[in-house]
Amino acid sequence: MYNKNLVRENGKFYTLDLNSKERRLWDPYRSKLCAGLANGLQSLPIKEGDSVLYLGCAEGYTCSFVSDLVGVQGIVYGVDISPYSMQKFVLLSKERANLVPVLWDANKLDKYELLEGVKVDVIVQDVAQKNQVEILTKNARQFLEKNKHFILSLKTSSIAQKSAKEIIEEETRKLEKDFEILERKRLEPFEKKHILIVGSPR
Ligand SMILES: C[S@@+](CC[C@H](N)C(=O)[O-])C[C@H]1O[C@@H](n2cnc3c(N)ncnc32)[C@H](O)[C@@H]1O
């Protein structure tokens, strides 16, 4: 897939010129959002001007494409617990003014001082933790309003040693207590034992 590029990158990140506009190749084997789109996800609720809280941004591969999608009027708060990944994300944020690095544990909301008072249009969550639904739910209560959206990349093998199908149904039932589920899309062959779930707070 090709995404409109927000910044000129002189060949880095697989930059191509198509119809005199710079576009970047978005690799579904490296990005679960892209894998969802490649598998026919209908509802990617990220648009120009949106503010996005991205939990588990790592070095920023997918975040850089979210940065392109929200454009210069938008903002992406990238949260990650790993100082090593965050160092690289900080460098990326110097090239992309709409990225805000937040070195933090998405489980610990009480001292999220950098994000105090922030409300976002979208939460993207890709932290591969056993309590992914709990992390999403508490972040959504704090940062997401009712008619806004989340995109959860659920890694079933991080949750329990059961079949992916069983875990997906169990975790979906947990989500349904607080959220309306709009779409679910399995990510094979790009990512094994993963599903993308899109929803909105009730
Ligand atoms: C699969 S990687 C994310 C890849 C990234 N979303 C992308 O597509 O470019 C998962 C990331 O979640 C981070 N992570 C795990 N637990 C976390 C937590 N409790 N809070 C914040 N980040 C966490 C890890 O450090 C890791 O960088």
PDB file of C-alpha atoms and ligand atoms in Angstrom:
ATOM      1  CA  MET A   1       0.000   0.000   0.000  1.00  0.00           C
ATOM      2  CA  TYR A   2       1.140   3.570  -0.585  1.00  0.00           C
ATOM      3  CA  ASN A   3       0.530   6.433   1.806  1.00  0.00           C
ATOM      4  CA  LYS A   4       0.791  10.187   1.153  1.00  0.00           C
ATOM      5  CA  ASN A   5       4.077  11.352   2.692  1.00  0.00           C
ATOM      6  CA  LEU A   6       3.980  14.314   5.070  1.00  0.00           C
ATOM      7  CA  VAL A   7       7.716  15.023   4.950  1.00  0.00           C
ATOM      8  CA  ARG A   8      10.379  14.629   2.250  1.00  0.00           C
ATOM      9  CA  GLU A   9      12.654  11.774   3.188  1.00  0.00           C
ATOM     10  CA  ASN A  10      15.062  11.556   0.244  1.00  0.00           C
ATOM     11  CA  GLY A  11      14.768   7.867  -0.432  1.00  0.00           C
ATOM     12  CA  LYS A  12      14.568   6.709   3.191  1.00  0.00           C
ATOM     13  CA  PHE A  13      11.573   4.534   4.154  1.00  0.00           C
ATOM     14  CA  TYR A  14      10.996   3.331   0.563  1.00  0.00           C
ATOM     15  CA  THR A  15      10.048   6.736  -0.796  1.00  0.00           C
ATOM     16  CA  LEU A  16       8.590   6.794  -4.330  1.00  0.00           C
ATOM     17  CA  ASP A  17       7.312   9.535  -6.558  1.00  0.00           C
ATOM     18  CA  LEU A  18       3.933   8.763  -8.152  1.00  0.00           C
ATOM     19  CA  ASN A  19       2.194  11.484 -10.165  1.00  0.00           C
ATOM     20  CA  SER A  20       4.757  13.961  -8.780  1.00  0.00           C
ATOM     21  CA  LYS A  21       3.527  13.353  -5.209  1.00  0.00           C
ATOM     22  CA  GLU A  22       5.778  11.633  -2.707  1.00  0.00           C
ATOM     23  CA  ARG A  23       4.326   8.385  -1.389  1.00  0.00           C
ATOM     24  CA  ARG A  24       5.687   5.749   0.938  1.00  0.00           C
ATOM     25  CA  LEU A  25       5.286   2.025   0.791  1.00  0.00           C
ATOM     26  CA  TRP A  26       3.352   0.871   3.886  1.00  0.00           C
ATOM     27  CA  ASP A  27       4.392  -2.719   4.622  1.00  0.00           C
ATOM     28  CA  PRO A  28       1.641  -5.021   6.015  1.00  0.00           C
ATOM     29  CA  TYR A  29       4.337  -7.348   7.394  1.00  0.00           C
ATOM     30  CA  ARG A  30       5.645  -4.501   9.600  1.00  0.00           C
ATOM     31  CA  SER A  31       2.424  -2.722  10.540  1.00  0.00           C
ATOM     32  CA  LYS A  32      -0.776  -4.251  11.930  1.00  0.00           C
ATOM     33  CA  LEU A  33      -2.853  -1.264  10.805  1.00  0.00           C
ATOM     34  CA  CYS A  34      -1.605  -1.828   7.277  1.00  0.00           C
ATOM     35  CA  ALA A  35      -2.179  -5.609   7.586  1.00  0.00           C
ATOM     36  CA  GLY A  36      -5.803  -4.860   8.566  1.00  0.00           C
ATOM     37  CA  LEU A  37      -6.247  -2.611   5.529  1.00  0.00           C
ATOM     38  CA  ALA A  38      -4.595  -5.162   3.243  1.00  0.00           C
ATOM     39  CA  ASN A  39      -7.100  -7.743   4.548  1.00  0.00           C
ATOM     40  CA  GLY A  40     -10.042  -5.473   3.738  1.00  0.00           C
ATOM     41  CA  LEU A  41     -10.659  -3.526   6.973  1.00  0.00           C
ATOM     42  CA  GLN A  42     -13.521  -1.146   6.158  1.00  0.00           C
ATOM     43  CA  SER A  43     -13.291   1.298   9.041  1.00  0.00           C
ATOM     44  CA  LEU A  44      -9.930   2.955   9.690  1.00  0.00           C
ATOM     45  CA  PRO A  45     -11.263   5.874  11.740  1.00  0.00           C
ATOM     46  CA  ILE A  46      -8.200   8.134  11.452  1.00  0.00           C
ATOM     47  CA  LYS A  47      -8.622  11.325   9.457  1.00  0.00           C
ATOM     48  CA  GLU A  48      -6.840  14.592   8.755  1.00  0.00           C
ATOM     49  CA  GLY A  49      -6.687  16.843  11.797  1.00  0.00           C
ATOM     50  CA  ASP A  50      -7.317  14.058  14.334  1.00  0.00           C
ATOM     51  CA  SER A  51      -5.511  13.710  17.623  1.00  0.00           C
ATOM     52  CA  VAL A  52      -4.335  10.153  18.251  1.00  0.00           C
ATOM     53  CA  LEU A  53      -3.023   8.412  21.357  1.00  0.00           C
ATOM     54  CA  TYR A  54      -0.836   5.548  20.150  1.00  0.00           C
ATOM     55  CA  LEU A  55      -0.025   3.061  22.945  1.00  0.00           C
ATOM     56  CA  GLY A  56       2.978   0.883  22.081  1.00  0.00           C
ATOM     57  CA  CYS A  57       4.478   3.128  19.397  1.00  0.00           C
ATOM     58  CA  ALA A  58       7.899   1.371  19.528  1.00  0.00           C
ATOM     59  CA  GLU A  59      10.328   3.116  17.173  1.00  0.00           C
ATOM     60  CA  GLY A  60       7.439   4.683  15.276  1.00  0.00           C
ATOM     61  CA  TYR A  61       7.083   2.669  12.071  1.00  0.00           C
ATOM     62  CA  THR A  62       3.270   2.611  12.087  1.00  0.00           C
ATOM     63  CA  CYS A  63       3.099   5.953  13.910  1.00  0.00           C
ATOM     64  CA  SER A  64       4.893   7.610  11.008  1.00  0.00           C
ATOM     65  CA  PHE A  65       2.025   6.546   8.715  1.00  0.00           C
ATOM     66  CA  VAL A  66      -0.545   7.734  11.255  1.00  0.00           C
ATOM     67  CA  SER A  67       1.406  11.018  11.247  1.00  0.00           C
ATOM     68  CA  ASP A  68       0.875  11.197   7.459  1.00  0.00           C
ATOM     69  CA  LEU A  69      -2.843  10.439   7.842  1.00  0.00           C
ATOM     70  CA  VAL A  70      -3.569  13.156  10.450  1.00  0.00           C
ATOM     71  CA  GLY A  71      -1.371  15.712   8.651  1.00  0.00           C
ATOM     72  CA  VAL A  72      -0.028  18.995   9.973  1.00  0.00           C
ATOM     73  CA  GLN A  73      -3.277  19.912  11.744  1.00  0.00           C
ATOM     74  CA  GLY A  74      -3.273  16.625  13.663  1.00  0.00           C
ATOM     75  CA  ILE A  75      -1.205  15.263  16.522  1.00  0.00           C
ATOM     76  CA  VAL A  76      -0.023  11.791  17.531  1.00  0.00           C
ATOM     77  CA  TYR A  77       1.016  11.090  21.135  1.00  0.00           C
ATOM     78  CA  GLY A  78       3.292   8.044  20.935  1.00  0.00           C
ATOM     79  CA  VAL A  79       3.564   6.143  24.240  1.00  0.00           C
ATOM     80  CA  ASP A  80       6.102   3.383  24.844  1.00  0.00           C
ATOM     81  CA  ILE A  81       7.663   1.818  27.921  1.00  0.00           C
ATOM     82  CA  SER A  82      11.007   1.046  26.248  1.00  0.00           C
ATOM     83  CA  PRO A  83      13.662   3.775  26.540  1.00  0.00           C
ATOM     84  CA  TYR A  84      15.561   2.189  23.635  1.00  0.00           C
ATOM     85  CA  SER A  85      12.572   2.408  21.273  1.00  0.00           C
ATOM     86  CA  MET A  86      11.696   5.855  22.555  1.00  0.00           C
ATOM     87  CA  GLN A  87      15.156   7.198  21.675  1.00  0.00           C
ATOM     88  CA  LYS A  88      14.443   6.344  18.022  1.00  0.00           C
ATOM     89  CA  PHE A  89      10.911   7.717  18.277  1.00  0.00           C
ATOM     90  CA  VAL A  90      12.333  11.019  19.581  1.00  0.00           C
ATOM     91  CA  LEU A  91      14.560  11.252  16.476  1.00  0.00           C
ATOM     92  CA  LEU A  92      11.519  10.588  14.271  1.00  0.00           C
ATOM     93  CA  SER A  93       9.577  13.310  16.082  1.00  0.00           C
ATOM     94  CA  LYS A  94      12.287  15.803  15.104  1.00  0.00           C
ATOM     95  CA  GLU A  95      11.425  15.110  11.439  1.00  0.00           C
ATOM     96  CA  ARG A  96       7.659  15.023  12.068  1.00  0.00           C
ATOM     97  CA  ALA A  97       6.368  17.910  14.127  1.00  0.00           C
ATOM     98  CA  ASN A  98       3.003  16.225  14.777  1.00  0.00           C
ATOM     99  CA  LEU A  99       4.575  13.369  16.804  1.00  0.00           C
ATOM    100  CA  VAL A 100       4.834  13.749  20.602  1.00  0.00           C
ATOM    101  CA  PRO A 101       7.050  11.166  22.366  1.00  0.00           C
ATOM    102  CA  VAL A 102       5.824   9.917  25.759  1.00  0.00           C
ATOM    103  CA  LEU A 103       8.108   7.435  27.587  1.00  0.00           C
ATOM    104  CA  TRP A 104       5.617   5.766  29.890  1.00  0.00           C
ATOM    105  CA  ASP A 105       3.883   2.579  30.996  1.00  0.00           C
ATOM    106  CA  ALA A 106       0.376   2.651  29.520  1.00  0.00           C
ATOM    107  CA  ASN A 107      -0.765   0.681  32.585  1.00  0.00           C
ATOM    108  CA  LYS A 108       0.048   3.539  34.947  1.00  0.00           C
ATOM    109  CA  LEU A 109      -2.358   6.335  34.306  1.00  0.00           C
ATOM    110  CA  ASP A 110      -2.128   8.066  37.652  1.00  0.00           C
ATOM    111  CA  LYS A 111       1.127   9.883  36.820  1.00  0.00           C
ATOM    112  CA  TYR A 112       0.689  10.515  33.096  1.00  0.00           C
ATOM    113  CA  GLU A 113       1.574  14.177  33.672  1.00  0.00           C
ATOM    114  CA  LEU A 114       2.500  14.853  30.056  1.00  0.00           C
ATOM    115  CA  LEU A 115      -1.020  13.949  28.957  1.00  0.00           C
ATOM    116  CA  GLU A 116      -2.971  15.739  31.669  1.00  0.00           C
ATOM    117  CA  GLY A 117      -6.170  17.236  30.253  1.00  0.00           C
ATOM    118  CA  VAL A 118      -5.627  15.655  26.804  1.00  0.00           C
ATOM    119  CA  LYS A 119      -8.656  14.242  24.914  1.00  0.00           C
ATOM    120  CA  VAL A 120      -8.132  12.380  21.640  1.00  0.00           C
ATOM    121  CA  ASP A 121     -10.199  11.308  18.638  1.00  0.00           C
ATOM    122  CA  VAL A 122      -8.591   7.879  18.358  1.00  0.00           C
ATOM    123  CA  ILE A 123      -6.659   5.461  20.559  1.00  0.00           C
ATOM    124  CA  VAL A 124      -4.498   2.925  18.751  1.00  0.00           C
ATOM    125  CA  GLN A 125      -3.176   0.173  21.023  1.00  0.00           C
ATOM    126  CA  ASP A 126      -0.481  -2.349  20.120  1.00  0.00           C
ATOM    127  CA  VAL A 127       1.264  -3.325  23.364  1.00  0.00           C
ATOM    128  CA  ALA A 128       1.105  -7.168  23.191  1.00  0.00           C
ATOM    129  CA  GLN A 129       0.362  -7.558  26.921  1.00  0.00           C
ATOM    130  CA  LYS A 130      -1.778 -10.084  28.771  1.00  0.00           C
ATOM    131  CA  ASN A 131      -4.125  -7.301  29.973  1.00  0.00           C
ATOM    132  CA  GLN A 132      -4.508  -5.486  26.655  1.00  0.00           C
ATOM    133  CA  VAL A 133      -8.254  -4.981  27.110  1.00  0.00           C
ATOM    134  CA  GLU A 134      -7.790  -3.544  30.603  1.00  0.00           C
ATOM    135  CA  ILE A 135      -5.074  -1.148  29.332  1.00  0.00           C
ATOM    136  CA  LEU A 136      -7.341  -0.013  26.516  1.00  0.00           C
ATOM    137  CA  THR A 137     -10.350   0.418  28.800  1.00  0.00           C
ATOM    138  CA  LYS A 138      -8.609   2.592  31.367  1.00  0.00           C
ATOM    139  CA  ASN A 139      -6.931   4.755  28.734  1.00  0.00           C
ATOM    140  CA  ALA A 140     -10.237   5.163  26.897  1.00  0.00           C
ATOM    141  CA  ARG A 141     -11.999   6.256  30.125  1.00  0.00           C
ATOM    142  CA  GLN A 142      -9.400   8.971  30.590  1.00  0.00           C
ATOM    143  CA  PHE A 143      -8.685  10.139  27.045  1.00  0.00           C
ATOM    144  CA  LEU A 144     -11.486   9.108  24.687  1.00  0.00           C
ATOM    145  CA  GLU A 145     -14.939  10.645  24.369  1.00  0.00           C
ATOM    146  CA  LYS A 146     -18.119   8.778  23.509  1.00  0.00           C
ATOM    147  CA  ASN A 147     -18.412   9.144  19.764  1.00  0.00           C
ATOM    148  CA  LYS A 148     -14.666   8.591  19.186  1.00  0.00           C
ATOM    149  CA  HIS A 149     -12.820   5.395  18.249  1.00  0.00           C
ATOM    150  CA  PHE A 150     -10.207   2.870  19.268  1.00  0.00           C
ATOM    151  CA  ILE A 151      -8.219   0.444  17.149  1.00  0.00           C
ATOM    152  CA  LEU A 152      -6.890  -2.478  19.169  1.00  0.00           C
ATOM    153  CA  SER A 153      -4.314  -4.877  17.816  1.00  0.00           C
ATOM    154  CA  LEU A 154      -4.873  -7.949  19.972  1.00  0.00           C
ATOM    155  CA  LYS A 155      -2.081 -10.525  20.170  1.00  0.00           C
ATOM    156  CA  THR A 156      -3.852 -13.680  21.292  1.00  0.00           C
ATOM    157  CA  SER A 157      -0.672 -15.616  22.166  1.00  0.00           C
ATOM    158  CA  SER A 158       0.220 -12.962  24.798  1.00  0.00           C
ATOM    159  CA  ILE A 159      -3.078 -13.528  26.607  1.00  0.00           C
ATOM    160  CA  ALA A 160      -3.390 -17.278  27.270  1.00  0.00           C
ATOM    161  CA  GLN A 161      -2.525 -20.712  25.918  1.00  0.00           C
ATOM    162  CA  LYS A 162      -5.927 -21.319  24.272  1.00  0.00           C
ATOM    163  CA  SER A 163      -6.968 -21.248  20.651  1.00  0.00           C
ATOM    164  CA  ALA A 164      -6.890 -17.813  19.020  1.00  0.00           C
ATOM    165  CA  LYS A 165     -10.629 -18.139  18.300  1.00  0.00           C
ATOM    166  CA  GLU A 166     -11.496 -18.756  21.968  1.00  0.00           C
ATOM    167  CA  ILE A 167      -9.368 -15.842  23.146  1.00  0.00           C
ATOM    168  CA  ILE A 168     -10.823 -13.482  20.551  1.00  0.00           C
ATOM    169  CA  GLU A 169     -14.369 -14.331  21.700  1.00  0.00           C
ATOM    170  CA  GLU A 170     -13.459 -13.945  25.407  1.00  0.00           C
ATOM    171  CA  GLU A 171     -11.664 -10.624  24.909  1.00  0.00           C
ATOM    172  CA  THR A 172     -14.463  -9.332  22.672  1.00  0.00           C
ATOM    173  CA  ARG A 173     -17.005 -10.083  25.429  1.00  0.00           C
ATOM    174  CA  LYS A 174     -14.839  -8.098  27.891  1.00  0.00           C
ATOM    175  CA  LEU A 175     -14.661  -5.178  25.448  1.00  0.00           C
ATOM    176  CA  GLU A 176     -18.406  -5.209  24.898  1.00  0.00           C
ATOM    177  CA  LYS A 177     -18.997  -4.140  28.529  1.00  0.00           C
ATOM    178  CA  ASP A 178     -17.612  -0.679  27.730  1.00  0.00           C
ATOM    179  CA  PHE A 179     -17.479  -0.453  23.953  1.00  0.00           C
ATOM    180  CA  GLU A 180     -19.509  -1.000  20.821  1.00  0.00           C
ATOM    181  CA  ILE A 181     -17.494  -3.197  18.443  1.00  0.00           C
ATOM    182  CA  LEU A 182     -17.636  -1.911  14.868  1.00  0.00           C
ATOM    183  CA  GLU A 183     -15.324  -4.306  13.066  1.00  0.00           C
ATOM    184  CA  ARG A 184     -12.895  -7.184  13.628  1.00  0.00           C
ATOM    185  CA  LYS A 185     -10.273  -8.290  11.130  1.00  0.00           C
ATOM    186  CA  ARG A 186      -7.818 -11.183  11.470  1.00  0.00           C
ATOM    187  CA  LEU A 187      -4.276 -10.288  10.346  1.00  0.00           C
ATOM    188  CA  GLU A 188      -3.032 -13.567   8.830  1.00  0.00           C
ATOM    189  CA  PRO A 189      -0.944 -14.070   6.726  1.00  0.00           C
ATOM    190  CA  PHE A 190       0.872 -10.871   7.753  1.00  0.00           C
ATOM    191  CA  GLU A 191       0.707 -11.412  11.536  1.00  0.00           C
ATOM    192  CA  LYS A 192      -0.100 -14.776  13.094  1.00  0.00           C
ATOM    193  CA  LYS A 193      -2.548 -14.944  16.046  1.00  0.00           C
ATOM    194  CA  HIS A 194      -3.453 -11.260  15.786  1.00  0.00           C
ATOM    195  CA  ILE A 195      -6.754  -9.493  15.257  1.00  0.00           C
ATOM    196  CA  LEU A 196      -7.548  -5.807  14.745  1.00  0.00           C
ATOM    197  CA  ILE A 197     -10.664  -4.651  16.585  1.00  0.00           C
ATOM    198  CA  VAL A 198     -12.258  -1.264  15.902  1.00  0.00           C
ATOM    199  CA  GLY A 199     -14.845   0.173  18.262  1.00  0.00           C
ATOM    200  CA  SER A 200     -16.244   3.133  20.113  1.00  0.00           C
ATOM    201  CA  PRO A 201     -17.082   3.866  23.792  1.00  0.00           C
ATOM    202  CA  ARG A 202     -20.747   3.202  24.695  1.00  0.00           C
TER     203      ARG A 202
HETATM  204  C1  LIG B   1       4.602  -4.876  18.792  1.00  0.00           C
HETATM  205  S1  LIG B   1       5.492  -3.520  19.394  1.00  0.00           S
HETATM  206  C2  LIG B   1       4.671  -2.135  18.668  1.00  0.00           C
HETATM  207  C3  LIG B   1       4.954  -1.915  17.195  1.00  0.00           C
HETATM  208  C4  LIG B   1       4.389  -0.602  16.694  1.00  0.00           C
HETATM  209  N1  LIG B   1       2.987  -0.467  17.046  1.00  0.00           N
HETATM  210  C5  LIG B   1       4.482  -0.477  15.179  1.00  0.00           C
HETATM  211  O1  LIG B   1       3.620  -0.998  14.464  1.00  0.00           O
HETATM  212  O2  LIG B   1       5.425   0.173  14.684  1.00  0.00           O
HETATM  213  C6  LIG B   1       4.865  -3.417  21.047  1.00  0.00           C
HETATM  214  C7  LIG B   1       5.433  -2.239  21.835  1.00  0.00           C
HETATM  215  O3  LIG B   1       4.671  -2.111  23.034  1.00  0.00           O
HETATM  216  C8  LIG B   1       5.529  -1.615  24.038  1.00  0.00           C
HETATM  217  N2  LIG B   1       4.891  -1.867  25.347  1.00  0.00           N
HETATM  218  C9  LIG B   1       4.687  -3.055  25.970  1.00  0.00           C
HETATM  219  N3  LIG B   1       4.071  -2.867  27.147  1.00  0.00           N
HETATM  220  C10 LIG B   1       3.856  -1.534  27.279  1.00  0.00           C
HETATM  221  C11 LIG B   1       3.249  -0.736  28.270  1.00  0.00           C
HETATM  222  N4  LIG B   1       2.735  -1.264  29.389  1.00  0.00           N
HETATM  223  N5  LIG B   1       3.201   0.608  28.078  1.00  0.00           N
HETATM  224  C12 LIG B   1       3.739   1.164  26.955  1.00  0.00           C
HETATM  225  N6  LIG B   1       4.321   0.440  25.973  1.00  0.00           N
HETATM  226  C13 LIG B   1       4.386  -0.884  26.119  1.00  0.00           C
HETATM  227  C14 LIG B   1       6.836  -2.361  23.799  1.00  0.00           C
HETATM  228  O4  LIG B   1       7.934  -1.691  24.382  1.00  0.00           O
HETATM  229  C15 LIG B   1       6.889  -2.413  22.272  1.00  0.00           C
HETATM  230  O5  LIG B   1       7.658  -1.346  21.758  1.00  0.00           O
END
